mmCIF file of C-alpha atoms in Angstrom:
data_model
loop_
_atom_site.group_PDB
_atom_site.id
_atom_site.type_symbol
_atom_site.label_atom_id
_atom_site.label_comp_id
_atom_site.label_asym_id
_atom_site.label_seq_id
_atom_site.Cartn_x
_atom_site.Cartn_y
_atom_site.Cartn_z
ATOM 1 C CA UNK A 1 65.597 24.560 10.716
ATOM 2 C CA UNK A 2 65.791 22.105 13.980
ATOM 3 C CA UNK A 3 64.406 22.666 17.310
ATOM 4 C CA UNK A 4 66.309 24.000 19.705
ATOM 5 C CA UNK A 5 67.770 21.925 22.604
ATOM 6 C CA UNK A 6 67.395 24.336 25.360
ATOM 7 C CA UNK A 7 64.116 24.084 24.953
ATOM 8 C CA UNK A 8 63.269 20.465 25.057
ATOM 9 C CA UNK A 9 65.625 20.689 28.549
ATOM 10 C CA UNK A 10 62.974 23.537 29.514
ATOM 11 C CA UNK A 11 60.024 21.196 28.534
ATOM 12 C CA UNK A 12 61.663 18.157 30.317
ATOM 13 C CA UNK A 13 61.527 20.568 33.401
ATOM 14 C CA UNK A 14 57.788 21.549 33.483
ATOM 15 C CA UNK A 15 56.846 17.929 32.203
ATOM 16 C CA UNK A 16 58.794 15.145 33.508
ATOM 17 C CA UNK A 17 58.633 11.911 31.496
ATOM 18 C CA UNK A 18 60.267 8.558 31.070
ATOM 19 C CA UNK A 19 62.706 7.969 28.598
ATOM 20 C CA UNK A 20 60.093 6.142 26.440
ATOM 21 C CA UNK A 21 57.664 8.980 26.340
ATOM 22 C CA UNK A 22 60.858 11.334 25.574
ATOM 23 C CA UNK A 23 62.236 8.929 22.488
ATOM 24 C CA UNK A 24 58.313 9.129 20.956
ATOM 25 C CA UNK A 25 57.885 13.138 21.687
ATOM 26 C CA UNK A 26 61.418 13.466 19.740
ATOM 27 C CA UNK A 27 60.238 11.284 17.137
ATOM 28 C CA UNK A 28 56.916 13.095 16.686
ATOM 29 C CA UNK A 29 59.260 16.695 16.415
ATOM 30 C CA UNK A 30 61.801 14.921 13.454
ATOM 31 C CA UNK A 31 58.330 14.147 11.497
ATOM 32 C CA UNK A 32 57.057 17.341 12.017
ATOM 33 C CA UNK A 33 60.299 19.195 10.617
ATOM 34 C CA UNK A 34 60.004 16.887 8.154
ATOM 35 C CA UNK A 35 56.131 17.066 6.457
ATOM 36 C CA UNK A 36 56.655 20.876 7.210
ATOM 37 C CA UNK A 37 58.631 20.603 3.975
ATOM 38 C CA UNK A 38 55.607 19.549 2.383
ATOM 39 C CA UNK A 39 52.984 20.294 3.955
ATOM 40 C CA UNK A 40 51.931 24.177 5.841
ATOM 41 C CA UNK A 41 51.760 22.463 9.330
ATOM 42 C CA UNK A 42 53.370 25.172 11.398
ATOM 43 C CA UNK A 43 55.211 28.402 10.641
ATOM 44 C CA UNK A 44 58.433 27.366 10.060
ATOM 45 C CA UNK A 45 59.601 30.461 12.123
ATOM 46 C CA UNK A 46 58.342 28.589 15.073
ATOM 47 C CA UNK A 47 60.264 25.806 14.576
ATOM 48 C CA UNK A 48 63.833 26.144 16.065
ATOM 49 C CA UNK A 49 61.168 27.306 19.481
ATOM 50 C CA UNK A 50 59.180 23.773 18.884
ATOM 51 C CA UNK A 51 59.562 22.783 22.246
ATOM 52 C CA UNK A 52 58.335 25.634 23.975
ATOM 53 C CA UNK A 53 56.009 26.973 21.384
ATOM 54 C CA UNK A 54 54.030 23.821 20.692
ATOM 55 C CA UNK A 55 54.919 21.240 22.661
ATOM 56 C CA UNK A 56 55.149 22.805 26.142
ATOM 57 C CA UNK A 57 52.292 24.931 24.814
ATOM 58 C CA UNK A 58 49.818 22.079 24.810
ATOM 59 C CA UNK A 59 51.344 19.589 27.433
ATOM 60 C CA UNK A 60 50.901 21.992 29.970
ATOM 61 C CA UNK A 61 46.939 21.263 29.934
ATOM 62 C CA UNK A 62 47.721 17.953 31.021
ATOM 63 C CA UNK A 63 47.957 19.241 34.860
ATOM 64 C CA UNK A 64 44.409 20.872 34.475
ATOM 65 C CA UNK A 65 42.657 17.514 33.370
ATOM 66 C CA UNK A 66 39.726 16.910 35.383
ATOM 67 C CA UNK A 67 40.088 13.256 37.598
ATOM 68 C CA UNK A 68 37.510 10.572 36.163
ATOM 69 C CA UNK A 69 37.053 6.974 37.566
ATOM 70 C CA UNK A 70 37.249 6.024 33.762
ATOM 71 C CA UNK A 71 39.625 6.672 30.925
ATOM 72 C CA UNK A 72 39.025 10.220 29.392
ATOM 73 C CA UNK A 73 37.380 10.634 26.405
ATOM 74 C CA UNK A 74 39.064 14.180 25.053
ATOM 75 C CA UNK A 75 37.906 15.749 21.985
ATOM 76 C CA UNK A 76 40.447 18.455 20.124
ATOM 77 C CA UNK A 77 38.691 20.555 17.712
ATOM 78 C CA UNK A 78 40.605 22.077 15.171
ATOM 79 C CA UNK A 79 43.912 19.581 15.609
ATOM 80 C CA UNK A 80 46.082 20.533 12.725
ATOM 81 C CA UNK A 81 49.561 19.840 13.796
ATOM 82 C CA UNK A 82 48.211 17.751 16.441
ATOM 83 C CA UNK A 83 48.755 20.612 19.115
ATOM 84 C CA UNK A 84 47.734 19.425 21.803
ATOM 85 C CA UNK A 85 45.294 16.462 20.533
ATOM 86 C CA UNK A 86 48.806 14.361 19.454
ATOM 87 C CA UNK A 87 50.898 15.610 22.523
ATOM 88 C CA UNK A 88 48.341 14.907 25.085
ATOM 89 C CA UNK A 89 47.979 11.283 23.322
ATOM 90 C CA UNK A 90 51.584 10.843 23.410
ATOM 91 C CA UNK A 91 51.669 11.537 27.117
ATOM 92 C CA UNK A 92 48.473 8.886 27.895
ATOM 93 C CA UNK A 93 46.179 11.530 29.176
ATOM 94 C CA UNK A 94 43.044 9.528 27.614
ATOM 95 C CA UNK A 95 41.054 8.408 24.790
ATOM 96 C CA UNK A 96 41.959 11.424 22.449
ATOM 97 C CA UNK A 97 39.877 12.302 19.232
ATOM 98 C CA UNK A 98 41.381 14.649 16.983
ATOM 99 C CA UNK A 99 38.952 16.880 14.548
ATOM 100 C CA UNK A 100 40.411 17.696 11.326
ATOM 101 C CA UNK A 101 38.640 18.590 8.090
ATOM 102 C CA UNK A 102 42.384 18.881 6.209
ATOM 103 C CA UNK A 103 42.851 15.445 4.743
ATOM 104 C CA UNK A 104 46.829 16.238 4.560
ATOM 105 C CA UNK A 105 46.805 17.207 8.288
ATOM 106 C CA UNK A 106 45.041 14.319 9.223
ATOM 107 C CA UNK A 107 47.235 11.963 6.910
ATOM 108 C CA UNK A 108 50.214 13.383 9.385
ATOM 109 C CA UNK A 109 48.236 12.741 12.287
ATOM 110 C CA UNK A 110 48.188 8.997 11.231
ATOM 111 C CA UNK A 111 51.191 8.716 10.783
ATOM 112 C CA UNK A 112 52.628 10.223 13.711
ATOM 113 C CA UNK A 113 49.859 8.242 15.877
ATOM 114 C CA UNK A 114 51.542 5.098 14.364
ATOM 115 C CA UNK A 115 55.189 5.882 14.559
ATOM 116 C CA UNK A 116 54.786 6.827 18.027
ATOM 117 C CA UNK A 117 52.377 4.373 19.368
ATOM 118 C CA UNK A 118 50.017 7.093 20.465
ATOM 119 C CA UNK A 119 46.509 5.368 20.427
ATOM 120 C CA UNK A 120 45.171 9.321 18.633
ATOM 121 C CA UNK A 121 41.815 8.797 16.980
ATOM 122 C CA UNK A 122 41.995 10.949 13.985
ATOM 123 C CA UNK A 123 37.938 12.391 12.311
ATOM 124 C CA UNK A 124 38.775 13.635 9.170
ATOM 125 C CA UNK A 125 35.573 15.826 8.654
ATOM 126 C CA UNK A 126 33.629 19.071 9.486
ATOM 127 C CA UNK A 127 32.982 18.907 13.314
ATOM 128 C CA UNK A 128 29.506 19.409 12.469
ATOM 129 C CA UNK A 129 29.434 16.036 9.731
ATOM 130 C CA UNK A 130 30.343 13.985 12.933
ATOM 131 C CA UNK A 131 28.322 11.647 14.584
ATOM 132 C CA UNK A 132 28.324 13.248 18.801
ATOM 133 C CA UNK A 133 29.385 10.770 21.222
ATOM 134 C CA UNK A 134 30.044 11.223 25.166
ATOM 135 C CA UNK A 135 33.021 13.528 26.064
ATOM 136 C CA UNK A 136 34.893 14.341 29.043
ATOM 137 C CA UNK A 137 37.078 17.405 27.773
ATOM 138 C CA UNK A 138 36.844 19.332 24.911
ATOM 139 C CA UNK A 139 39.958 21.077 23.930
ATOM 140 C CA UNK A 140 40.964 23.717 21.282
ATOM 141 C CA UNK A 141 44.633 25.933 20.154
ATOM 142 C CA UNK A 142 43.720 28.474 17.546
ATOM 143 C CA UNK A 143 41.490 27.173 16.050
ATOM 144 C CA UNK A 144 38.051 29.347 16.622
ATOM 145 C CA UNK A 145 36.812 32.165 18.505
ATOM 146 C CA UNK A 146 35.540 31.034 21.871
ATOM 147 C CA UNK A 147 31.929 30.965 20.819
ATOM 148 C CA UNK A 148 32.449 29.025 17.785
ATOM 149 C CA UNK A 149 33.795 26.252 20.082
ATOM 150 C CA UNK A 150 30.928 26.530 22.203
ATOM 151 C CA UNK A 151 28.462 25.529 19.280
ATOM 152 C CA UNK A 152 30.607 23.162 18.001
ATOM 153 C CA UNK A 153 29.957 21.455 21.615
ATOM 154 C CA UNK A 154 26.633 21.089 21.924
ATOM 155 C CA UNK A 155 25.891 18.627 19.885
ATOM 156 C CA UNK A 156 28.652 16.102 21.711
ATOM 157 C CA UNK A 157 27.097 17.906 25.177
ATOM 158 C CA UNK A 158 23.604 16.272 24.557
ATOM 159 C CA UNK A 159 25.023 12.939 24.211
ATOM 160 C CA UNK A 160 27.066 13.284 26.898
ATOM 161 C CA UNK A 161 26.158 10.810 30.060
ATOM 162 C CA UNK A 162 29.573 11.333 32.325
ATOM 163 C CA UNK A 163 28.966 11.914 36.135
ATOM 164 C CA UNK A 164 30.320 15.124 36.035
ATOM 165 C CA UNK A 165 29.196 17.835 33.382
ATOM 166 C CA UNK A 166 32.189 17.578 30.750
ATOM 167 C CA UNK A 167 34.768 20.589 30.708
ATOM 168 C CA UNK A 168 36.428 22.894 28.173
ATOM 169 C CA UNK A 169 40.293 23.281 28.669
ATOM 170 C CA UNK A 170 41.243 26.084 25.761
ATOM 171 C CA UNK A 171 44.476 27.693 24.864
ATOM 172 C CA UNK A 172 43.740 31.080 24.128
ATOM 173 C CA UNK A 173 45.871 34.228 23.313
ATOM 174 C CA UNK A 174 45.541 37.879 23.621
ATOM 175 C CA UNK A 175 42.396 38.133 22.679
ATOM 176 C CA UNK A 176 41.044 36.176 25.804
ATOM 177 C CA UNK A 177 39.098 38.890 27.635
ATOM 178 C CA UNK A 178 37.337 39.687 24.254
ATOM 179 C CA UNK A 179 36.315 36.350 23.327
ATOM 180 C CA UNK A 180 35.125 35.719 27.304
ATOM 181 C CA UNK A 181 32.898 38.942 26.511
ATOM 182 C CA UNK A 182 31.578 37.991 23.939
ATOM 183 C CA UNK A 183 30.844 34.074 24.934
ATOM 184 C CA UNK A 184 29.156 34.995 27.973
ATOM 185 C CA UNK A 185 26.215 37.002 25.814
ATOM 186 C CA UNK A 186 24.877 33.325 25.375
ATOM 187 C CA UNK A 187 26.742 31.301 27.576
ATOM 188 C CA UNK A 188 26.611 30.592 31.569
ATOM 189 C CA UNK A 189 29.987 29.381 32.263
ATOM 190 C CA UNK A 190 32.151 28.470 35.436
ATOM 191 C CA UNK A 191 35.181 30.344 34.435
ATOM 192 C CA UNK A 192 39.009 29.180 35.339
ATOM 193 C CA UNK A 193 41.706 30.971 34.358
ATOM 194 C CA UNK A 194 45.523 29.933 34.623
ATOM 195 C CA UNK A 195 48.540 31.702 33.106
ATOM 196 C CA UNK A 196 50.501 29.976 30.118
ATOM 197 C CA UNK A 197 53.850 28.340 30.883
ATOM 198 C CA UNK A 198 54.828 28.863 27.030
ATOM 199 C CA UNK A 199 53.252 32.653 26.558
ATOM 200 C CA UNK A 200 53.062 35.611 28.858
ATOM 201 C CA UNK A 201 50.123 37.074 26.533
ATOM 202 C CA UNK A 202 48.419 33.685 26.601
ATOM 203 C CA UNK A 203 46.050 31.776 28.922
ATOM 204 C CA UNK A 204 44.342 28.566 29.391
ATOM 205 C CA UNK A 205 40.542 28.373 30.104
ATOM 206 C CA UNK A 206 39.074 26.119 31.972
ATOM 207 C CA UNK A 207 35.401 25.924 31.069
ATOM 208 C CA UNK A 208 32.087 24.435 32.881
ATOM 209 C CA UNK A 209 29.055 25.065 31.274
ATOM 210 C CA UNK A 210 26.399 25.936 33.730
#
């Protein structure tokens, strides 16, 4: 089942990008439908709403990147499909490292990384087996309850040495409110919250650790 048209048009609106950026995002959704074959990557439900779904989904945190004097070093837990660690590659937000214990899933991140050009440094491991190094943004789409992600941070948070403290940017669904609850029994957080242009019952986090 292909993506829908209408919706790339939609994405094209809320992200603008050159026709080069376009011909590698289209080549990125042609692999997808195609390992999805193979492979459990996405729901295959989801698929003819690809655009909207997954790719608007996780290029929309590309206007809620913090500004750095340097390129940004942006950590994706969790990456699976590559939402948004490949998309946010693709579009040249930073130095992107994508987490991802599944060695299938992270064969497919490869590959897309090299069809497209997309620079995406791919950790196959637990988050926890890999050696911490200095992050700007973390970032996360189902993958783990809020918390979770927190923990997973700290070790990268130590090592850390940017200016500015480094900052969570987190797609999160329904269960937001919950999960913010629940976080902020441990955590001290600067909390930013900004409604989804993909999901009326979603929302993206921004995070600061205080």
């Amino acid at each position: 089942m292909l993506p829908d048209t209408t919706g790339f048009d939609l994405f094209k609106k809320h992200i603008p990008v050159s026709r080069e950026t376009e011909d590698k995002l289209k080549c990125y959704a042609d692999l997808l439908v195609k390992w999805n074959k193979a492979i459990n990557l996405v729901s295959k439900n989801t698929l003819p709403d690809l655009w909207i779904r997954h790719f608007l989904d996780s290029a929309q945190l590309i206007k809620y990147l913090p500004e750095t004097e340097h390129k940004k070093t942006i950590v994706d837990f969790g990456s699976g499909a590559g939402f948004p660690a490949l998309i946010l590659a693709i579009l040249g937000a930073g130095d992107i490292h994508a987490m991802e214990s599944d060695l299938k899933k992270s064969m497919f991140l490869r590959e897309v990384s090299r069809e497209t050009d997309a620079g995406l440094t791919v950790h196959n491991n637990r988050i926890e087996k890999i050696k911490p190094f200095a992050v700007d943004v973390f970032t996360a789409r189902a993958f783990a309850p809020l918390t979770k992600i927190l923990d997973f941070s700290q070790a990268f948070l130590e090592v850390s040495k940017s200016e500015k403290d480094p900052e969570f940017l987190l797609l999160k669904g329904r269960n937001v409110d919950e999960e913010l609850t629940e976080a902020e029994k441990k955590w001290t957080m600067k909390v930013s919250r900004y409604n989804s242009l993909s999901d009326d019952d979603a929302a993206i986090l921004n995070l600061k650790l205080l």
